[in-house]
XYZ file of C-alpha atoms in Angstrom:
557
model
C -24.339 20.978 0.928
C -26.382 19.562 3.751
C -25.694 20.050 7.433
C -23.153 17.849 9.210
C -24.024 15.076 11.599
C -22.136 13.768 14.573
C -19.766 10.839 14.319
C -19.120 8.494 17.161
C -15.827 6.753 17.658
C -14.941 5.159 21.138
C -11.586 6.132 22.490
C -12.630 8.984 24.701
C -14.230 6.582 27.107
C -11.697 6.483 29.986
C -12.484 2.821 30.589
C -11.352 2.030 27.058
C -7.753 2.969 27.672
C -7.638 0.679 30.674
C -9.253 -2.221 28.904
C -6.969 -4.043 26.537
C -3.753 -2.206 25.816
C -0.767 -4.436 25.266
C 2.615 -3.400 26.625
C 3.749 -2.885 23.041
C 0.822 -0.547 22.334
C 1.438 1.437 25.507
C 5.090 1.759 24.636
C 4.346 2.857 21.075
C 1.872 5.525 22.129
C -1.162 3.913 20.489
C -4.400 3.062 22.227
C -5.733 0.333 19.926
C -7.754 0.127 16.732
C -9.851 3.067 15.593
C -12.576 0.500 14.810
C -13.032 -0.155 18.523
C -13.360 3.499 19.454
C -16.216 5.837 20.249
C -15.603 9.561 19.874
C -18.277 12.201 19.486
C -17.273 14.453 16.645
C -19.246 17.291 15.076
C -17.674 19.319 12.319
C -19.080 22.282 10.425
C -17.669 25.035 8.272
C -17.788 27.338 11.300
C -15.974 24.845 13.551
C -12.875 23.523 11.804
C -9.955 23.350 14.209
C -7.446 21.044 12.571
C -5.362 19.665 15.498
C -8.534 19.048 17.508
C -10.315 17.608 14.494
C -7.462 15.168 13.907
C -7.499 14.274 17.605
C -11.182 13.416 17.294
C -10.208 10.948 14.554
C -7.726 9.296 16.894
C -4.392 10.855 15.891
C -1.946 13.359 17.314
C -0.986 16.304 15.113
C 2.517 15.575 13.761
C 2.812 17.792 10.686
C 2.677 21.551 10.350
C -0.444 22.537 8.438
C 1.082 24.828 5.845
C -0.910 23.831 2.767
C -3.785 26.076 1.758
C -6.543 25.045 -0.655
C -4.408 26.182 -3.587
C -1.324 24.529 -2.098
C -2.885 21.089 -1.832
C -4.636 21.518 -5.198
C -1.250 22.404 -6.730
C 0.275 19.115 -5.639
C -2.718 17.113 -6.869
C -2.787 18.942 -10.198
C 0.949 18.300 -10.590
C 0.342 14.595 -9.902
C -2.133 14.580 -12.819
C 0.462 16.283 -15.014
C -1.951 16.990 -17.847
C 0.605 17.673 -20.580
C 2.736 14.556 -19.938
C -0.375 12.494 -19.160
C -2.066 13.469 -22.424
C 1.204 12.734 -24.223
C 1.774 9.338 -22.631
C -1.865 8.154 -22.841
C -2.434 9.247 -26.432
C -1.835 5.663 -27.536
C -4.540 4.403 -25.121
C -7.138 6.900 -26.338
C -6.349 6.849 -30.047
C -4.957 3.448 -30.966
C -8.102 1.416 -30.178
C -10.838 3.179 -32.180
C -9.233 6.306 -33.638
C -10.289 9.877 -32.894
C -13.694 8.998 -31.330
C -11.607 7.637 -28.452
C -10.192 11.128 -27.943
C -13.535 12.877 -28.188
C -16.778 11.449 -26.867
C -15.162 8.368 -25.239
C -12.976 10.652 -23.088
C -16.005 12.824 -22.263
C -18.100 9.858 -21.082
C -15.242 8.512 -18.976
C -14.630 11.916 -17.354
C -18.277 12.118 -16.240
C -17.933 8.910 -14.242
C -14.465 9.821 -12.976
C -15.877 13.051 -11.544
C -18.554 10.965 -9.782
C -15.744 8.988 -8.131
C -14.020 12.235 -7.142
C -17.213 13.667 -5.619
C -17.799 10.540 -3.530
C -14.157 10.462 -2.431
C -14.272 14.159 -1.511
C -17.305 13.587 0.697
C -15.475 10.808 2.541
C -12.377 12.995 2.835
C -14.428 15.756 4.477
C -15.769 13.279 7.010
C -12.413 11.646 7.774
C -9.520 13.966 6.795
C -6.486 11.809 7.649
C -3.336 10.795 5.757
C -4.602 7.210 5.821
C -7.398 8.367 3.578
C -9.315 5.586 1.904
C -7.733 2.891 4.049
C -8.904 4.626 7.220
C -12.393 5.157 5.776
C -12.745 1.502 4.754
C -12.005 0.438 8.339
C -14.518 2.863 9.875
C -17.317 2.231 7.362
C -17.112 -1.569 7.060
C -19.741 -3.780 8.758
C -18.798 -5.132 12.153
C -16.030 -7.703 11.939
C -15.005 -6.737 8.386
C -13.171 -3.482 9.117
C -9.618 -4.880 9.387
C -9.899 -6.902 6.160
C -11.488 -4.018 4.199
C -8.811 -1.670 5.501
C -6.029 -4.146 4.711
C -7.089 -4.660 1.075
C -7.735 -0.959 0.489
C -4.452 0.059 2.061
C -2.260 -2.347 0.162
C -4.048 -1.681 -3.129
C -3.599 2.058 -2.690
C 0.038 1.699 -1.667
C 0.910 -0.642 -4.545
C -0.662 1.741 -7.062
C 1.153 4.786 -5.714
C 4.550 3.249 -5.109
C 4.636 1.733 -8.622
C 3.353 4.889 -10.306
C 6.285 7.074 -9.268
C 9.154 5.095 -10.892
C 7.029 4.650 -14.016
C 6.799 8.443 -14.327
C 10.553 8.758 -13.821
C 11.377 6.128 -16.442
C 8.978 7.854 -18.832
C 10.788 11.152 -18.283
C 14.163 9.480 -18.813
C 12.934 7.816 -22.015
C 11.637 11.133 -23.370
C 14.922 12.907 -22.556
C 16.954 10.271 -24.364
C 14.360 10.147 -27.143
C 14.797 13.891 -27.686
C 18.521 13.236 -28.186
C 17.749 10.644 -30.838
C 15.672 13.151 -32.842
C 18.807 15.173 -33.568
C 21.018 12.072 -33.749
C 19.012 9.422 -35.640
C 21.825 6.891 -35.253
C 21.597 7.079 -31.452
C 19.505 4.422 -29.727
C 19.126 4.661 -25.923
C 20.136 1.558 -23.993
C 18.412 0.122 -20.934
C 21.243 1.019 -18.606
C 21.173 4.654 -19.794
C 17.437 4.843 -19.122
C 18.015 3.195 -15.731
C 20.816 5.547 -14.639
C 18.939 8.655 -15.743
C 15.768 7.412 -13.999
C 17.803 6.827 -10.845
C 19.212 10.371 -10.950
C 15.691 11.753 -11.338
C 14.541 9.577 -8.420
C 17.269 11.008 -6.149
C 16.231 14.566 -7.047
C 12.606 13.788 -6.234
C 13.560 12.228 -2.881
C 15.310 15.456 -1.919
C 12.380 17.645 -2.952
C 9.775 15.442 -1.216
C 11.752 15.630 2.067
C 11.748 19.412 2.313
C 9.634 21.233 4.932
C 5.986 21.514 3.974
C 6.154 25.266 3.350
C 8.843 24.761 0.686
C 6.972 21.840 -0.865
C 3.911 24.076 -1.067
C 5.847 26.906 -2.737
C 7.533 24.570 -5.225
C 4.229 23.008 -6.232
C 2.492 26.375 -6.527
C 5.168 27.341 -9.041
C 4.920 23.915 -10.676
C 1.190 24.345 -11.158
C 1.610 27.676 -12.933
C 4.416 26.229 -15.076
C 2.360 23.124 -15.841
C -0.588 25.221 -16.997
C 1.713 27.609 -18.895
C 3.437 24.762 -20.735
C 0.078 23.224 -21.548
C -1.100 26.485 -23.126
C 2.208 26.960 -24.968
C 1.904 23.462 -26.417
C -1.734 24.057 -27.363
C -1.076 27.400 -29.081
C 1.982 26.001 -30.869
C -0.117 23.129 -32.227
C -2.873 25.530 -33.301
C -0.385 27.900 -34.954
C 1.534 25.280 -36.912
C -1.629 23.395 -37.869
C -3.200 26.587 -39.254
C -0.002 27.412 -41.119
C 0.817 24.003 -42.559
C -2.012 21.512 -42.842
C -5.154 23.168 -41.501
C -7.808 21.543 -39.327
C -10.219 18.689 -39.881
C -13.766 19.793 -40.707
C -17.214 18.561 -39.772
C -18.083 15.703 -37.447
C -16.101 12.975 -39.187
C -13.535 12.765 -36.389
C -16.385 12.104 -33.921
C -18.088 9.427 -36.006
C -15.530 7.258 -37.817
C -14.444 4.348 -35.637
C -11.216 2.736 -36.846
C -11.146 -0.436 -34.745
C -7.569 -1.765 -34.645
C -8.344 -4.499 -32.101
C -9.873 -7.930 -32.599
C -12.751 -7.074 -30.289
C -16.212 -5.805 -31.310
C -16.598 -2.040 -31.649
C -18.475 -1.709 -28.352
C -15.703 -3.364 -26.361
C -13.042 -1.411 -28.263
C -14.814 1.794 -27.185
C -14.515 0.691 -23.544
C -10.804 0.052 -24.079
C -10.425 3.635 -25.298
C -11.643 4.884 -21.886
C -8.240 3.813 -20.577
C -6.589 7.094 -21.561
C -8.850 9.163 -19.304
C -8.607 6.630 -16.473
C -4.802 6.590 -16.496
C -4.672 10.375 -16.627
C -7.042 10.891 -13.697
C -5.690 8.213 -11.338
C -3.903 10.700 -9.035
C -6.660 12.992 -7.780
C -6.731 11.298 -4.370
C -3.515 13.155 -3.390
C -5.346 15.856 -1.324
C -6.824 13.089 0.861
C -3.344 11.865 1.802
C -2.114 15.420 2.371
C -5.039 16.398 4.596
C -2.931 16.303 7.789
C -0.696 19.001 6.259
C -3.652 21.052 5.015
C -5.285 23.956 6.856
C -9.060 23.550 7.344
C -8.641 20.044 5.983
C -12.270 18.899 6.095
C -13.154 21.762 3.744
C -10.039 22.442 1.665
C -8.938 18.847 0.994
C -12.283 17.711 -0.527
C -12.519 20.923 -2.535
C -9.030 20.212 -3.913
C -10.074 16.686 -4.946
C -13.083 18.005 -6.876
C -11.175 20.919 -8.423
C -8.446 18.559 -9.604
C -10.947 16.168 -11.187
C -13.139 18.810 -12.818
C -10.396 21.142 -14.084
C -8.165 18.234 -15.073
C -11.015 16.483 -16.868
C -12.226 19.539 -18.804
C -8.786 20.838 -19.783
C -7.687 17.317 -20.710
C -10.729 16.899 -22.938
C -10.066 20.217 -24.672
C -6.548 18.970 -25.434
C -8.046 15.779 -26.879
C -10.270 17.863 -29.173
C -7.274 19.890 -30.297
C -5.220 16.799 -31.065
C -8.133 15.152 -32.885
C -8.677 18.050 -35.253
C -4.979 18.636 -36.027
C -3.825 15.085 -36.800
C -2.755 15.023 -40.435
C -3.017 11.257 -41.054
C -4.948 9.388 -38.362
C -4.306 5.866 -39.647
C -0.572 6.484 -40.133
C -0.288 7.819 -36.585
C -2.162 4.812 -35.172
C 0.030 2.264 -36.950
C 3.481 3.926 -36.872
C 5.991 2.549 -34.380
C 7.685 4.722 -31.772
C 6.349 7.277 -29.317
C 2.912 8.395 -30.519
C 3.191 11.904 -29.038
C 6.510 12.515 -30.805
C 5.089 11.130 -34.058
C 2.047 13.375 -33.717
C 4.162 16.486 -33.126
C 6.275 15.597 -36.166
C 3.114 15.497 -38.296
C 1.960 18.916 -37.135
C 5.186 20.969 -36.883
C 8.870 21.051 -37.896
C 11.366 18.930 -35.959
C 12.833 21.916 -34.108
C 9.410 22.959 -32.817
C 8.543 19.339 -31.999
C 11.694 19.067 -29.864
C 10.778 22.293 -28.061
C 7.287 21.014 -27.178
C 8.760 17.661 -26.203
C 11.115 19.521 -23.840
C 8.154 21.202 -22.154
C 6.526 17.782 -21.827
C 9.676 16.374 -20.212
C 9.842 19.179 -17.651
C 6.182 18.692 -16.770
C 6.834 14.963 -16.357
C 9.642 15.712 -13.889
C 7.285 17.896 -11.840
C 4.657 15.166 -11.970
C 7.141 12.647 -10.581
C 8.075 14.695 -7.510
C 4.403 15.303 -6.684
C 3.726 11.571 -7.003
C 6.486 10.811 -4.490
C 5.116 13.393 -2.062
C 1.692 11.718 -2.139
C 3.002 8.134 -1.972
C 5.359 8.916 0.930
C 2.445 10.287 2.974
C 0.583 7.050 2.326
C 3.616 5.058 3.496
C 3.860 7.222 6.623
C 0.198 6.733 7.543
C 0.384 2.965 7.058
C 3.642 2.681 9.003
C 2.064 4.704 11.795
C -0.453 1.866 12.084
C 2.179 -0.890 11.890
C 1.212 -2.338 8.500
C 4.538 -2.026 6.705
C 7.748 -3.879 7.529
C 10.070 -1.607 9.578
C 7.055 0.541 10.452
C 8.779 1.956 13.518
C 11.408 3.595 11.336
C 9.216 4.499 8.345
C 6.535 6.106 10.535
C 8.836 8.690 12.135
C 8.505 12.387 11.316
C 11.778 14.266 10.893
C 12.277 16.713 13.765
C 13.801 19.407 11.551
C 11.552 19.343 8.485
C 8.381 18.006 10.158
C 7.906 15.785 7.094
C 8.083 11.956 6.788
C 11.635 11.799 5.427
C 12.022 8.101 6.277
C 8.873 7.264 4.304
C 10.290 9.211 1.351
C 13.521 7.210 1.549
C 11.576 3.952 1.850
C 9.540 4.651 -1.287
C 12.657 5.884 -3.060
C 14.396 2.575 -2.318
C 11.391 0.590 -3.567
C 11.356 2.697 -6.747
C 15.066 1.981 -7.194
C 14.355 -1.762 -7.052
C 11.397 -1.476 -9.460
C 13.585 0.353 -11.986
C 15.738 -2.774 -12.343
C 12.780 -4.278 -14.238
C 13.820 -2.097 -17.167
C 16.453 -4.781 -17.820
C 13.815 -7.542 -17.888
C 12.341 -6.427 -21.189
C 9.558 -4.138 -22.368
C 6.731 -6.605 -21.673
C 7.727 -7.090 -18.030
C 8.307 -3.423 -17.249
C 5.126 -2.354 -19.064
C 3.077 -4.888 -17.085
C 4.424 -3.599 -13.774
C 3.955 0.046 -14.655
C 0.415 -0.568 -15.959
C -0.783 -1.684 -12.529
C -1.152 1.883 -11.199
C -4.674 2.657 -12.412
C -6.160 -0.741 -11.519
C -4.701 -0.594 -7.996
C -5.663 3.053 -7.492
C -9.288 2.722 -8.593
C -9.741 -0.487 -6.614
C -8.693 1.448 -3.518
C -10.858 4.438 -4.475
C -13.983 2.341 -4.744
C -13.897 0.018 -1.723
C -14.861 2.694 0.875
C -17.316 4.262 -1.580
C -18.969 0.864 -2.116
C -19.208 0.237 1.637
C -20.666 3.706 2.216
C -23.272 3.307 -0.571
C -24.366 -0.304 -0.081
C -23.473 -1.220 3.512
C -24.196 1.915 5.579
C -27.371 3.675 6.575
C -27.420 7.402 5.922
C -27.840 8.009 9.650
C -24.567 6.170 10.317
C -22.535 8.102 7.772
C -20.514 10.903 9.446
C -21.056 13.776 7.025
C -18.387 16.445 7.084
C -18.931 20.124 6.261
C -18.437 19.309 2.543
C -20.983 16.684 1.520
C -23.297 15.682 -1.306
C -26.510 15.653 0.682
C -29.297 13.602 -0.906
C -27.179 12.976 -4.007
C -24.499 11.097 -2.045
C -25.844 7.586 -2.604
C -26.759 7.834 -6.339
C -23.446 9.496 -7.219
C -21.592 6.819 -5.250
C -23.556 4.089 -7.029
C -22.550 5.512 -10.434
C -18.923 5.578 -9.298
C -19.041 1.924 -8.193
C -20.757 0.838 -11.411
C -18.091 2.457 -13.576
C -15.144 0.996 -11.667
C -16.725 -2.482 -11.561
C -17.104 -2.281 -15.350
C -13.692 -0.836 -16.154
C -11.266 -2.736 -13.926
C -11.733 -5.986 -15.912
C -11.468 -3.968 -19.138
C -8.127 -2.533 -18.010
C -6.821 -6.100 -17.781
C -7.789 -7.164 -21.323
C -5.254 -7.365 -24.176
C -5.924 -5.844 -27.592
C -5.953 -9.264 -29.223
C -8.422 -12.087 -28.559
C -5.605 -14.638 -28.902
C -2.533 -12.763 -27.696
C 1.015 -14.042 -27.725
C 3.046 -13.632 -24.503
C 4.442 -10.420 -25.984
C 0.961 -8.995 -26.659
C -0.636 -10.236 -23.452
C -1.863 -7.715 -20.876
C -0.257 -8.973 -17.639
C -1.877 -6.369 -15.401
C -4.196 -8.864 -13.704
C -1.217 -11.043 -12.742
C 1.066 -8.204 -11.657
C -1.669 -6.617 -9.526
C -3.411 -9.811 -8.426
C -0.171 -11.530 -7.413
C 0.920 -9.020 -4.735
C -2.650 -8.616 -3.454
C -2.975 -12.406 -3.202
C 0.268 -12.572 -1.220
C -0.921 -9.852 1.172
C -4.173 -11.798 1.681
C -2.170 -14.923 2.545
C -0.145 -12.811 4.978
C -3.389 -11.516 6.475
C -4.895 -15.009 6.808
C -1.785 -16.534 8.343
C -0.583 -13.721 10.575
C -1.923 -10.189 10.215
C -5.515 -11.034 11.182
C -4.205 -11.822 14.664
C -2.595 -8.415 15.216
C -4.002 -6.009 12.628
C -7.289 -4.610 13.926
C -7.450 -1.554 11.660
C -5.849 1.890 11.898
C -4.451 2.558 15.355
C -5.628 5.488 17.447
C -3.081 7.530 19.394
C -3.110 6.813 23.118
C -2.833 10.521 23.959
C -5.026 12.689 21.829
C -7.646 14.611 23.798
C -7.749 18.255 22.923
C -6.151 19.366 26.149
C -3.863 16.362 26.550
C -1.076 17.257 24.150
C 0.663 20.213 22.627
C 0.622 19.992 18.841
C 3.505 21.396 16.794
C 3.352 25.131 16.470
C 0.739 25.919 13.869
C 1.503 29.091 11.901
C -1.090 31.822 11.944
C -0.663 32.344 8.236
C -0.620 29.947 5.324
C 1.397 31.034 2.287
C 1.081 34.665 3.373
C -2.652 34.508 4.104
C -4.317 34.712 7.473
C -5.995 31.517 8.586
């Protein structure tokens, strides 16, 4: 990695604080927009002092930094939830073109997704704040465009994260009740049963996400080991039963034979099959949003982003290979109704073993849901801190006992509760809402990357201690190209002439809220939202940060 450069932001100028602070800003403890600031900041691997580093970015240290590299990676890896993600996205990868969608289509998609992760990690190293991409969009945008770029990025990121969490919970509830129906074929889960069970899961996750950071770290370290263990148990069980019962597919047929079940040409159907990898990998930005709780954030947070993408991508692809070569009847699996993962397990192993693997998948889904709420609540906190959300004053408070954003957790939990009512509106409506996550997430991922690649000179880019050097711009360009290609694809239905039931409503469900936020911005927010707010008191010797432990998870800092 190349050497860091200095970054200039403008709040340390004493004349700035006297210039244009409103009474409301003075009262709230904020000194104005970060876009209007000018701080000299130089960061290197030998000079990473987290409270001071955060102060240089315009914020006071509020959280205790008790997440190590492995701690923040654990949460991000749990958000990916490889076993439940592979299970729930099997229909995306397989149902469009058959097994080639699981094999080389997944591999191609992962290459570009890692490019996005590398570019995001470089930005995270330069600007390690909970605001993440929204903060970066404001700082990087050309003069006059920072507030709008930040506004779109922030709302897109928030919509994707806040919708993703209840979708995971409803998926877990559906799998739990589906497991019951395997032993009791006459039992058919009702919407209110799925709703009530999802609500109970949501309450559990709210409790876990509100715990002190050290307990969250410990829980997610354990979750990561369990997640990996369950993934290996599932893999070895599939291998064992496949070898015993039906054997494995031979040769390269599973790589070559495209079974196009859509009405689109083969080339476009291949692009549709990328969806499985995209949905699976849409949560690797979590370390960015946890950077204010991470020790040595400008080094450990970007490393966690890259580790999550690379390990998640490779292990996920190996699972795709395993599934591809153990499917007994590919066409029957693609056309059979019901949950594709359950149907696949039933092909490979006896019902009792299938229920056992499904139980492991359910537990992993529950862990994935609590990690998703942790990440989304930190996003809500950072946005409320800057006054974007309604009731920001309440949402943006850090609990004095736990030193975590409990109010933000409760806010997102309440929104999730409301979203779960859509289960009663029918499968098409709820599926459309829950499908928004990846489109919203990757839109937010790419805006600051696009600005950095196409709108900034290299000399103006504030490289952190973890950076891509001369490869920064080409890797970022590849990332932007892939997202620009795939976001429209994610909005296409399988059928050229779809009925309302078969229509993909993602563009409406995502575009509608974003359009409303743009109207809000044009009519009101542009007058008061000037980008992320910088703390009024933040010089290194001007405040006493919370006590920072000398050890992280038993290790010396």
